[in-house]
Short mmCIF file of C-alpha atoms and ligand atoms in Angstrom, two decimals:
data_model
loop_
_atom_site.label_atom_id
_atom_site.label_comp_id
_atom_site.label_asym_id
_atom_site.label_seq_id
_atom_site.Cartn_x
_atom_site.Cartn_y
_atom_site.Cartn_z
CA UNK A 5 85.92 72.76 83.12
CA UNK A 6 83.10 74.27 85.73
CA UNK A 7 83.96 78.04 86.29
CA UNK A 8 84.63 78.78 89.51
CA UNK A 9 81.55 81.34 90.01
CA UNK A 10 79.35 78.50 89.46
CA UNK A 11 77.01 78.23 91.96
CA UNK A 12 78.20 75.40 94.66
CA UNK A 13 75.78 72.33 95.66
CA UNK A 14 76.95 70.30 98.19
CA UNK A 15 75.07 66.71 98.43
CA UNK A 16 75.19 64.51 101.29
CA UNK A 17 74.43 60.98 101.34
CA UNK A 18 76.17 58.86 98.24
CA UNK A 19 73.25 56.15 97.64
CA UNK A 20 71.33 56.31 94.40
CA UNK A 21 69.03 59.94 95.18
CA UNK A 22 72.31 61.56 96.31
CA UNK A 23 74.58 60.06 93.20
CA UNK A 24 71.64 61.16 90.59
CA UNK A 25 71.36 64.42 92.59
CA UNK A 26 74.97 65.22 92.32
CA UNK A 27 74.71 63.90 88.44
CA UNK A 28 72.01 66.36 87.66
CA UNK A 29 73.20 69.41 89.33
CA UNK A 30 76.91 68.88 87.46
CA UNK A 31 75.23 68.60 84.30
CA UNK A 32 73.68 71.61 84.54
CA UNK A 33 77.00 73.43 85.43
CA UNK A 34 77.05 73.75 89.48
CA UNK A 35 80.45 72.99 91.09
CA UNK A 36 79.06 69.69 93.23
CA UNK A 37 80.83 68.22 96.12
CA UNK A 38 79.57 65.27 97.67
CA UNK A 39 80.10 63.88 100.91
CA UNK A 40 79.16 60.68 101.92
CA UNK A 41 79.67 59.03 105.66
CA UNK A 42 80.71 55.36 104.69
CA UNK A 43 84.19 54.87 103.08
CA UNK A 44 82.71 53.98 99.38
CA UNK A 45 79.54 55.02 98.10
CA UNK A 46 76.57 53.20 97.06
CA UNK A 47 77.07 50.20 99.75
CA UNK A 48 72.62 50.18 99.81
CA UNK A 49 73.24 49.94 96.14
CA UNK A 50 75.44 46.84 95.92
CA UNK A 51 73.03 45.19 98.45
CA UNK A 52 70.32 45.69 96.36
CA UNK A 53 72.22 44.26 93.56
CA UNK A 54 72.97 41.13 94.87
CA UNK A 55 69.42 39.08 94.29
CA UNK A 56 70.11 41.24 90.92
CA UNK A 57 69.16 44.98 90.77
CA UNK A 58 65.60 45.81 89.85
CA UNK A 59 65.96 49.13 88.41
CA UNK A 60 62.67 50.38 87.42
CA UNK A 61 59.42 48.48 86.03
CA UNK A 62 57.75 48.36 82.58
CA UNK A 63 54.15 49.40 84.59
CA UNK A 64 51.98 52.11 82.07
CA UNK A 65 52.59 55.60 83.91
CA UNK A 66 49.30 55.93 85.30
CA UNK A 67 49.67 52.32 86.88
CA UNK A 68 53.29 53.39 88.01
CA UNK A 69 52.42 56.45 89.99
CA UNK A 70 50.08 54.38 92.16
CA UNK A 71 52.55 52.52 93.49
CA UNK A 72 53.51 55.47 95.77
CA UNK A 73 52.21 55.99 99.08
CA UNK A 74 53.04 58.38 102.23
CA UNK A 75 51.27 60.36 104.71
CA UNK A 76 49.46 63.55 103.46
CA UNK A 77 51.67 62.95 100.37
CA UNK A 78 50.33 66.16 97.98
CA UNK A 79 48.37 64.60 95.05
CA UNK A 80 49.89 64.72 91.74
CA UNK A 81 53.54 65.28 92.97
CA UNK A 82 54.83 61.97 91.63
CA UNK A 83 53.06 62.15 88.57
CA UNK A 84 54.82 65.19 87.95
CA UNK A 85 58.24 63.83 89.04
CA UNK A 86 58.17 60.44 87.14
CA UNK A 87 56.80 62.69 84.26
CA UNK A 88 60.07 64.67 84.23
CA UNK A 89 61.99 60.97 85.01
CA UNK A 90 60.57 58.06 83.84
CA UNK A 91 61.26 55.01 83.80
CA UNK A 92 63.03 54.78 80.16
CA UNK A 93 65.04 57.44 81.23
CA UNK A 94 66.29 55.33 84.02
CA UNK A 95 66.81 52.84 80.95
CA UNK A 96 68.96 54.99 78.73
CA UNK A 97 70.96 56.43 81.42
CA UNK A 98 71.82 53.20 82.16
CA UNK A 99 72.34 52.47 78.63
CA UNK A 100 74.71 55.61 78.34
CA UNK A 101 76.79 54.15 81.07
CA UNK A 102 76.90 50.92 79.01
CA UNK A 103 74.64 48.87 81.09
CA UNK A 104 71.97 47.06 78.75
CA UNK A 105 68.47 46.50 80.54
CA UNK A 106 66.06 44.20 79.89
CA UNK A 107 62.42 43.38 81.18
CA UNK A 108 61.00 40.69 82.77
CA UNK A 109 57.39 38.91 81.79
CA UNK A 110 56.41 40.29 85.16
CA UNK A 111 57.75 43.60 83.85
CA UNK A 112 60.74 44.38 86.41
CA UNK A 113 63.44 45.53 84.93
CA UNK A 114 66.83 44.85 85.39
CA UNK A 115 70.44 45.11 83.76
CA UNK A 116 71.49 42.41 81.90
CA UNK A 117 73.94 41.25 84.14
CA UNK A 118 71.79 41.82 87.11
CA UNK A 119 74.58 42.90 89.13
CA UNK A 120 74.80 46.61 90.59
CA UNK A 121 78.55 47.14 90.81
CA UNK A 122 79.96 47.67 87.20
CA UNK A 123 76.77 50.02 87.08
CA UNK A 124 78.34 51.52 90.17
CA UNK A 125 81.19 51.94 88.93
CA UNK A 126 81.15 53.45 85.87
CA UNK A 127 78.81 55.83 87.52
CA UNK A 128 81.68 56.95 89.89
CA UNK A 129 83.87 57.61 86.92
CA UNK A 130 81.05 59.53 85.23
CA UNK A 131 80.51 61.90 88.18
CA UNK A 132 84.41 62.29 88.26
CA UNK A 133 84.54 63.37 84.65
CA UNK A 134 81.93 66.01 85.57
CA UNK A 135 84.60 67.12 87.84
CA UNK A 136 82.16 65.97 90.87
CA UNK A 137 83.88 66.21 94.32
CA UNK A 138 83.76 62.90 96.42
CA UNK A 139 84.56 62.91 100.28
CA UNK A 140 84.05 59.67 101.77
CA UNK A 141 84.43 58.62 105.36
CA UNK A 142 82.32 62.55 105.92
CA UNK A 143 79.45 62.00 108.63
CA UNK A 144 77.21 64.90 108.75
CA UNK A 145 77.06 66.00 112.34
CA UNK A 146 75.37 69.34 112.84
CA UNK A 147 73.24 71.36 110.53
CA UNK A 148 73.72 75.18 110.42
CA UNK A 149 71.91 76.65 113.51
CA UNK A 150 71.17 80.11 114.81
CA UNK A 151 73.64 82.77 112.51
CA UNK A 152 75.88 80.07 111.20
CA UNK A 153 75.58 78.46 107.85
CA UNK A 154 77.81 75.83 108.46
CA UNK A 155 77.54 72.27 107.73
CA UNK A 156 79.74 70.11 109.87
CA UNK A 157 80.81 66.65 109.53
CA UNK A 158 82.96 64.31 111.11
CA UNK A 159 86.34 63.06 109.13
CA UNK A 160 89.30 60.76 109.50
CA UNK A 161 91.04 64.12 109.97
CA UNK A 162 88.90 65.86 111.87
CA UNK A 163 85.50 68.16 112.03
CA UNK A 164 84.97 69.58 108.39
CA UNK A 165 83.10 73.00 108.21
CA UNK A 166 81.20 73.32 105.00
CA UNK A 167 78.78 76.21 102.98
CA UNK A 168 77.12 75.83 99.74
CA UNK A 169 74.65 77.79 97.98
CA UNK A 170 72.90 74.78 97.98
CA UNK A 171 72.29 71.33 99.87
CA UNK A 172 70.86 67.99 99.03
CA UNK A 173 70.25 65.96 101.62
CA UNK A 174 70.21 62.36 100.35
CA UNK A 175 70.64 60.32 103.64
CA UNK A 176 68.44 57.49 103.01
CA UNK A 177 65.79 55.20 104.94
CA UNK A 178 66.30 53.71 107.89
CA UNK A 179 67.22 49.62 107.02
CA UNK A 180 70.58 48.22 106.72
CA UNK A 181 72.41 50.54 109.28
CA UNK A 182 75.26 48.53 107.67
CA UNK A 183 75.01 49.86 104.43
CA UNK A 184 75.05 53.36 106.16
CA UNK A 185 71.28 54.07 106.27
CA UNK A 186 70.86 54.28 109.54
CA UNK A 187 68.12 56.76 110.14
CA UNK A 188 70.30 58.69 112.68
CA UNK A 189 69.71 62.13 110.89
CA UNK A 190 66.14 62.30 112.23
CA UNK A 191 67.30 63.53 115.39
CA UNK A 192 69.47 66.75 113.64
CA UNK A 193 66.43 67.57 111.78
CA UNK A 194 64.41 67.48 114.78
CA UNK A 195 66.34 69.80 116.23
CA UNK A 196 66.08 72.42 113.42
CA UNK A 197 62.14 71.99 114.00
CA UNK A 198 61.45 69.46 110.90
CA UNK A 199 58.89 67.01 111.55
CA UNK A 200 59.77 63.10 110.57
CA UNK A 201 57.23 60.69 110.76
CA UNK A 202 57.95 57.60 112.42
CA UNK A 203 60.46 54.86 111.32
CA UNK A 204 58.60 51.83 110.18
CA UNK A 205 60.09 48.27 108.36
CA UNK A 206 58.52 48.43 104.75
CA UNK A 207 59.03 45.51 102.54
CA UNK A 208 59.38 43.16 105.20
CA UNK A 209 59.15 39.44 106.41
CA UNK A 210 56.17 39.17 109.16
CA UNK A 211 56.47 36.46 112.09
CA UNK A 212 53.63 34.02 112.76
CA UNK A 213 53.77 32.12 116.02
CA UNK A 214 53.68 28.78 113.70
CA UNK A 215 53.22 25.46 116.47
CA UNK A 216 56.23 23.90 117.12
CA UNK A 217 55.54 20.80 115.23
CA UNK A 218 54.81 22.64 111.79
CA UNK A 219 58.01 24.51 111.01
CA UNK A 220 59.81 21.06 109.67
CA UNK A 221 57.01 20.96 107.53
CA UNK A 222 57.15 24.43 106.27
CA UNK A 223 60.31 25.49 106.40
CA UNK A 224 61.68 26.88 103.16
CA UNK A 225 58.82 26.24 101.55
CA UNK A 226 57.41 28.30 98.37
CA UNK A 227 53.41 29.15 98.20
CA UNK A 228 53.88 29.77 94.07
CA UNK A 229 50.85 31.54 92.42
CA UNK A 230 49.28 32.14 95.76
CA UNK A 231 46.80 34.71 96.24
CA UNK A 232 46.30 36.60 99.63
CA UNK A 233 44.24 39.57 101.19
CA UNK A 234 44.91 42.09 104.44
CA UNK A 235 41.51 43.39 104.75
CA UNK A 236 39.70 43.85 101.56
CA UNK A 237 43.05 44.50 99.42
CA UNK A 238 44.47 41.73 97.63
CA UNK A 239 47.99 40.75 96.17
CA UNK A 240 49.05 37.71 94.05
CA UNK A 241 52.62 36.22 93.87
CA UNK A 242 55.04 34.38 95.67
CA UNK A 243 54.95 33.63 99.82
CA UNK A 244 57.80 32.27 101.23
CA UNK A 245 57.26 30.02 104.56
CA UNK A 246 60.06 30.50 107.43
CA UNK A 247 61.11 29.25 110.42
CA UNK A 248 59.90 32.49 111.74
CA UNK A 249 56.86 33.56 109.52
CA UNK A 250 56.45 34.69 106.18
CA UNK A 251 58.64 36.60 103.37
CA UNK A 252 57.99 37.04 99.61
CA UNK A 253 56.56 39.60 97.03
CA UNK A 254 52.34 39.29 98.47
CA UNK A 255 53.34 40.40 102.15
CA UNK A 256 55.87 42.96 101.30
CA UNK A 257 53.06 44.23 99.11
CA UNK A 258 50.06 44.54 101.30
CA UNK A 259 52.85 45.72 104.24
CA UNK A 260 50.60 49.41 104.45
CA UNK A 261 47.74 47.56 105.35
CA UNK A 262 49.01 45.28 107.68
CA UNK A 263 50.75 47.90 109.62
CA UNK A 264 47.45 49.55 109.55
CA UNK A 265 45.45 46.74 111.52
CA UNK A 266 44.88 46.37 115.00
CA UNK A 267 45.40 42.56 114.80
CA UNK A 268 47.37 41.75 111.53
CA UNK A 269 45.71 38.69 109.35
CA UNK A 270 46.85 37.87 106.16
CA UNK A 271 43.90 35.45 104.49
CA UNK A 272 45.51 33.19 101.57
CA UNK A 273 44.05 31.56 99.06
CA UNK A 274 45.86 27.98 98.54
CA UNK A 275 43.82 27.37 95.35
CA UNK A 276 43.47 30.83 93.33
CA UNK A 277 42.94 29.41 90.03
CA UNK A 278 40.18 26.75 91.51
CA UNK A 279 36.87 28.09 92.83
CA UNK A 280 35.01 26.52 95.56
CA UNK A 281 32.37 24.88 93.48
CA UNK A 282 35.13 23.36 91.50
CA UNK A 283 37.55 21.88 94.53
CA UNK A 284 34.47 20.51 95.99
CA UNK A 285 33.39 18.56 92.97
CA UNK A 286 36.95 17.37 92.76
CA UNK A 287 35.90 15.57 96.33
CA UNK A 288 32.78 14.23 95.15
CA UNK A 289 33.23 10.58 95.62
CA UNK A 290 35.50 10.90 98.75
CA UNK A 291 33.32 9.53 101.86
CA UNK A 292 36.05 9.83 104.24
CA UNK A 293 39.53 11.11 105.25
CA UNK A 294 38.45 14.56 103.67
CA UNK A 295 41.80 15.84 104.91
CA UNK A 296 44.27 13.13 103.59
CA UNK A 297 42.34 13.12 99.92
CA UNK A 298 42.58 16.95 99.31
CA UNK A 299 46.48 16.49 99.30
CA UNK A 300 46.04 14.66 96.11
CA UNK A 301 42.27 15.72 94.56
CA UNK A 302 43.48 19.58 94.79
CA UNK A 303 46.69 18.78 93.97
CA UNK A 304 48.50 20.86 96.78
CA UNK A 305 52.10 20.86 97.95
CA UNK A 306 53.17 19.28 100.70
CA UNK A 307 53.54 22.84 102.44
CA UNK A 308 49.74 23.91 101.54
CA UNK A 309 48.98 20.60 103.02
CA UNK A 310 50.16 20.78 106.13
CA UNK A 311 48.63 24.90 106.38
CA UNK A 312 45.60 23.44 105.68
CA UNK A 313 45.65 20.77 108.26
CA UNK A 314 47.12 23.11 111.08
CA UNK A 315 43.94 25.68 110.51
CA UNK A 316 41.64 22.49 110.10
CA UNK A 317 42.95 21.42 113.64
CA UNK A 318 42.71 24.74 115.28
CA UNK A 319 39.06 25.92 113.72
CA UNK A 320 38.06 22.24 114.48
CA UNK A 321 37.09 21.66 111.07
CA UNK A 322 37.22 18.95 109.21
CA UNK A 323 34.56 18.22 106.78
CA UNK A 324 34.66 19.00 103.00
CA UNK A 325 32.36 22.60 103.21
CA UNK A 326 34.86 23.81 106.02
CA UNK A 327 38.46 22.61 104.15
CA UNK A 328 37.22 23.98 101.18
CA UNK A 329 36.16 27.29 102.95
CA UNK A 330 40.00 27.26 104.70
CA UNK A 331 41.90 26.45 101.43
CA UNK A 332 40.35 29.52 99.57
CA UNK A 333 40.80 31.58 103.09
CA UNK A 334 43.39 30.27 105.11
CA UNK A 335 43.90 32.95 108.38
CA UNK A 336 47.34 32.98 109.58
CA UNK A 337 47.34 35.69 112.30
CA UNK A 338 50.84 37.79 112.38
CA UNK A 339 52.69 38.87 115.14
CA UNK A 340 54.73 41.62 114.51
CA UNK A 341 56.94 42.77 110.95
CA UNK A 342 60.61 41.51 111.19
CA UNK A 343 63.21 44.03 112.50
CA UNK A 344 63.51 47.22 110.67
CA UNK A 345 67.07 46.54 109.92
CA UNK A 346 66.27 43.58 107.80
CA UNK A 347 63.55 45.48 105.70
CA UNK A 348 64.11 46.11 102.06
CA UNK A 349 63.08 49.26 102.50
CA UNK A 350 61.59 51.78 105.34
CA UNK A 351 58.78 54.18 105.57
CA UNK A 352 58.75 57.19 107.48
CA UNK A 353 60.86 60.13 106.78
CA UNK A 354 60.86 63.69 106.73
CA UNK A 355 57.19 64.86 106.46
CA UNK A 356 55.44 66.29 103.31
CA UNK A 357 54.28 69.15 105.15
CA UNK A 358 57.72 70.11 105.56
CA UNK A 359 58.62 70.39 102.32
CA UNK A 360 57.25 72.39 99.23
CA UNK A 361 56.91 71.31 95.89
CA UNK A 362 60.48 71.57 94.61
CA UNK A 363 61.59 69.29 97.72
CA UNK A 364 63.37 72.17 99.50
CA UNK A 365 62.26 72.66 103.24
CA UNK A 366 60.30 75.23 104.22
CA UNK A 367 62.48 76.09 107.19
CA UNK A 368 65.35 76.32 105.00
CA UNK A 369 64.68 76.92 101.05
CA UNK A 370 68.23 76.32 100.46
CA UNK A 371 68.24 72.86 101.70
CA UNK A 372 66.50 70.02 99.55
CA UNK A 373 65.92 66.47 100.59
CA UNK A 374 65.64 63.26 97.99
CA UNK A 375 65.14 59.79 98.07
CA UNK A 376 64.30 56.98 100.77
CA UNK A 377 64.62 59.57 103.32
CA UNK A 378 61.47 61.26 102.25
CA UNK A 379 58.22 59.98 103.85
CA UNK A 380 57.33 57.60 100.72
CA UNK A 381 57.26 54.00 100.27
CA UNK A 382 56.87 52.11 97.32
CA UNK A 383 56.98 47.43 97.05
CA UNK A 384 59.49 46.27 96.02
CA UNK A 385 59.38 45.84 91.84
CA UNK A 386 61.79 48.81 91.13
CA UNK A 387 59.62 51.36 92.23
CA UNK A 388 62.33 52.28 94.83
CA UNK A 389 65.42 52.99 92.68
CA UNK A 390 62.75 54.71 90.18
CA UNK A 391 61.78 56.80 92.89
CA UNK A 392 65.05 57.38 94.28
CA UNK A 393 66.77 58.68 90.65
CA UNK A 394 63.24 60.70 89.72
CA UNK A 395 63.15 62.81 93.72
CA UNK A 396 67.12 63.42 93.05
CA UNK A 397 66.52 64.74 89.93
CA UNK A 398 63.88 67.02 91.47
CA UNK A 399 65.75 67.97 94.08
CA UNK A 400 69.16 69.23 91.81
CA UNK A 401 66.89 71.00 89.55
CA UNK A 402 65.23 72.59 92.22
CA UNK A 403 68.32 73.68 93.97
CA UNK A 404 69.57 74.95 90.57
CA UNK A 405 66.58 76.73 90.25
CA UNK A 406 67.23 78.49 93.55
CA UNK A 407 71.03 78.94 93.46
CA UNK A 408 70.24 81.25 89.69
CA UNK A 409 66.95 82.99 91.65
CA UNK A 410 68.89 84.20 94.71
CA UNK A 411 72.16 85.28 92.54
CA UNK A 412 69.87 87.46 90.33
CA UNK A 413 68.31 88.94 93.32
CA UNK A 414 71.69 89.87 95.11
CA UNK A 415 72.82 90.67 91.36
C1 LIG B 517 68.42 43.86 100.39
C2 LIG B 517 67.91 45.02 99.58
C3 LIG B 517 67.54 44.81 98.26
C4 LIG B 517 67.01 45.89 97.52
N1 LIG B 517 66.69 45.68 96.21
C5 LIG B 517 66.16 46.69 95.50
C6 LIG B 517 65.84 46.52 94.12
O1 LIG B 517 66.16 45.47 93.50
N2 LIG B 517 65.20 47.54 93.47
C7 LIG B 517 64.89 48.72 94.11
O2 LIG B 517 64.26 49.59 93.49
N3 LIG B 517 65.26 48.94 95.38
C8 LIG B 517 65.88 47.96 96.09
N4 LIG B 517 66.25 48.18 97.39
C9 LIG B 517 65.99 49.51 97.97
C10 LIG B 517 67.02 50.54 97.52
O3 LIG B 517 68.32 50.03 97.64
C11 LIG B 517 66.85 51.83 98.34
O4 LIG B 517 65.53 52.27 98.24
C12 LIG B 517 67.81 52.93 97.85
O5 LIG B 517 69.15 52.53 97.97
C13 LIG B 517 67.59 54.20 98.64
O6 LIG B 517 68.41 55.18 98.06
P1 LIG B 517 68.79 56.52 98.82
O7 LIG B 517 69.81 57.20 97.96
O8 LIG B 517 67.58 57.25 99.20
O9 LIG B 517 69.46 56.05 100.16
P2 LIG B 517 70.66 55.04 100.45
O10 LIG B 517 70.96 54.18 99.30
O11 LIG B 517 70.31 54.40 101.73
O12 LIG B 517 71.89 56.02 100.64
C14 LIG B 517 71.96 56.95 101.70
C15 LIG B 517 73.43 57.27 101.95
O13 LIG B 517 73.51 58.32 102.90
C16 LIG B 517 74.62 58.05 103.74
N5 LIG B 517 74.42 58.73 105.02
C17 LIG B 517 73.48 58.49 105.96
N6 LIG B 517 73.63 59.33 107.01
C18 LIG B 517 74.67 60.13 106.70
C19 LIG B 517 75.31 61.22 107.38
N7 LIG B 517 74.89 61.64 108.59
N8 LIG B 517 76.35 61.84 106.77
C20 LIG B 517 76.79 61.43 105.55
N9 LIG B 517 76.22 60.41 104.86
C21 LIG B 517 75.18 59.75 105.43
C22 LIG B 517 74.61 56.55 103.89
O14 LIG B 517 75.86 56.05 104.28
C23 LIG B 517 74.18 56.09 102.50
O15 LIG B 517 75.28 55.80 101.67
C24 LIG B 517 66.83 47.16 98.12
C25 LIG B 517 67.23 47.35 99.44
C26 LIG B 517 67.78 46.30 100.17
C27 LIG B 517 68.20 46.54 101.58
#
């Protein structure tokens, strides 16, 4: 039973950050409500768990912490957050929930059953044993301005006023708006002087203006084992070929880099495992019909094929020096990322400079943010949820840590 003089945390926003935040804080004795604005909690959750939930990653810690990127993100800070979380505690607290993990050969990790929602839910009925208060259908509205300290959020019954000596503010990215992530809070912190940085689709699906006559071709197509660059940084995996550009593991990857370009290219490599030298020997003997013959001498899919010949066509190439140059560098110029609403994931977020090293704000010590609604971004691989679970963590015990500071002060 939590006394009642325990210090009160109020978190707000019930994805994975705010859940593990509310978690955290309980455990460590603070009376927690939690008020979330969709009628369940979790919804991001469940969508994540649906092409089965990739929990964390089996990378070596040093490897794992590079995954992380954001603007003027301090050095060091996730090393020491994934230090206090990492990953295999993501694994046993699954474990303790009854939710058996297992890893990948690529290393992702994932519950045995892939599925998110019995994870979900026996997570709900853990935070209820720890006597955790859950309001759903609570939309924060208004953060406390000028002498009030009032919270207020909109309910079924009406405006709810709320004070803590603590809040975690958990609110999530900006993808999905259906899932409740809809990025809306930027504009209340904005008006309490916080800086966010700019909105943008991460671990998304790029358009290509592909002719007309090459989508049939293309369509739905895999590019396994491909190899591709945006600049000088390279990624290896999966593409996937649509109707309106590209998807798959490589472009979600290299996503910072594209962003960062003035005219977005991603440069594949058809053939990674075959070197020039060695395709062009394969083509020794042919004398003519270069294009038609590297279908079967390099052994390509019918999808590769008909990349090749498109960039063959438009560079006006077509002996074996330039379709073995375009196979192992195929340019396919991109328009524009898909719709931020259909991204995995978002970056942008409330700015690093806002925030000091316990995630509290610096306009407001008392209030702590966590999660996707943080300036970070991380590809897709688990390195999300990890992050998520690790900056909720930090963000209870910080709040902890600042609930028992200011009651020995006023003590
Ligand atoms: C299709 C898809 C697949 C994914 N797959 C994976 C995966 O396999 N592995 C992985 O690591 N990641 C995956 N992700 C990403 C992952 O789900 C997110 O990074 C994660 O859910 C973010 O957690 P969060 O707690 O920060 O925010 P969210 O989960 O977005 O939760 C934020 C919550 O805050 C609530 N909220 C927002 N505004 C308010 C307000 N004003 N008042 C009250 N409540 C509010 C929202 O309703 C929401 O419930 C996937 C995402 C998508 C879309």
């Amino acid at each position: 039973m939590i006394s009642e003089t325990a210090p009160h945390v109020v978190v707000i926003g019930g994805g994975p950050a705010g859940l593990y935040a509310a978690e955290t804080a309980a455990l460590q004795g603070a009376r927690v409500s939690l008020y979330e604005a969709k009628a369940s909690v979790g919804r991001k959750l469940l969508v994540a768990g649906r092409g089965g939930l990739n929990l964390t990653h089996a990378d070596a810690p040093e490897v794992f912490v590079t995954r992380y990127r954001g603007v003027q993100m301090p050095e060091g800070w996730w090393v020491r957050c994934l230090a206090e979380f990492p990953p295999e505690m993501l694994r046993d607290w699954a474990a303790g929930l009854g939710i058996e993990t297992f890893a990948q050969r690529t290393g992702r990790i994932y519950p045995r059953e892939m599925k998110a929602a019995p994870l979900l839910r026996r997570w709900v009925e853990r935070l209820r044993a720890l006597e955790v208060k859950m309001f759903v259908k609570h939309r924060l509205v208004a953060m406390p301005s000028g002498a009030s300290a009032e919270w207020v959020l909109e309910a079924p019954a009406g405006e709810v006023r709320v004070t803590a000596d603590a809040i975690i503010l958990a609110l999530g990215g900006a993808s999905w708006a259906i899932t409740g992530s809809d990025g809306k809070w930027t504009e209340m912190l904005d008006s309490i002087g916080v800086s966010v940085q700019p909105w943008q689709a991460a671990n998304c699906g790029w358009e290509v203006a592909w002719p007309e006559e090459l989508v049939p071709r293309i369509e739905g197509q895999p590019l396994k084992n491909a190899a591709a660059r945006a600049g000088a940084v390279g990624a290896t995996g999966e593409l996937m070929l649509t109707r309106y550009g590209l998807e798959g593991g490589i472009i979600y990857q290299l996503g910072p880099e594209l962003r960062a370009m003035a005219f977005p290219e991603l440069c594949i490599d058809l053939k990674p495992d075959q070197s020039a030298e060695q395709l062009r020997r394969k083509m020794e003997s042919v004398r003519k019909n270069h294009l038609q013959e590297t279908a079967v001498r390099w052994r390509l899919s019918t999808a590769s094929h008909a990349l090749l010949a498109w960039r063959a066509q438009r560079e006006g190439a077509c002996d074996l020096t330039d379709l073995t140059r375009i196979v192992k560098n195929l340019r396919v110029p991109l328009l524009r990322p898909r719709p931020i609403d259909e991204a995995i994931s978002s970056a942008g977020g409330v700015a690093w400079r806002e925030v000091a090293d316990d995630l509290s704000l610096l306009h407001a010590p008392n209030v702590f943010v966590a999660g996707e609604m943080l300036d970070w971004e991380a590809p897709t691989g688990g390195y999300l949820m990890q992050g998520c679970f690790a900056s909720g963590r930090w963000a209870a015990r910080g709040a902890l840590a600042f609930c028992l500071k200011a009651r020995n002060i006023h003590r």
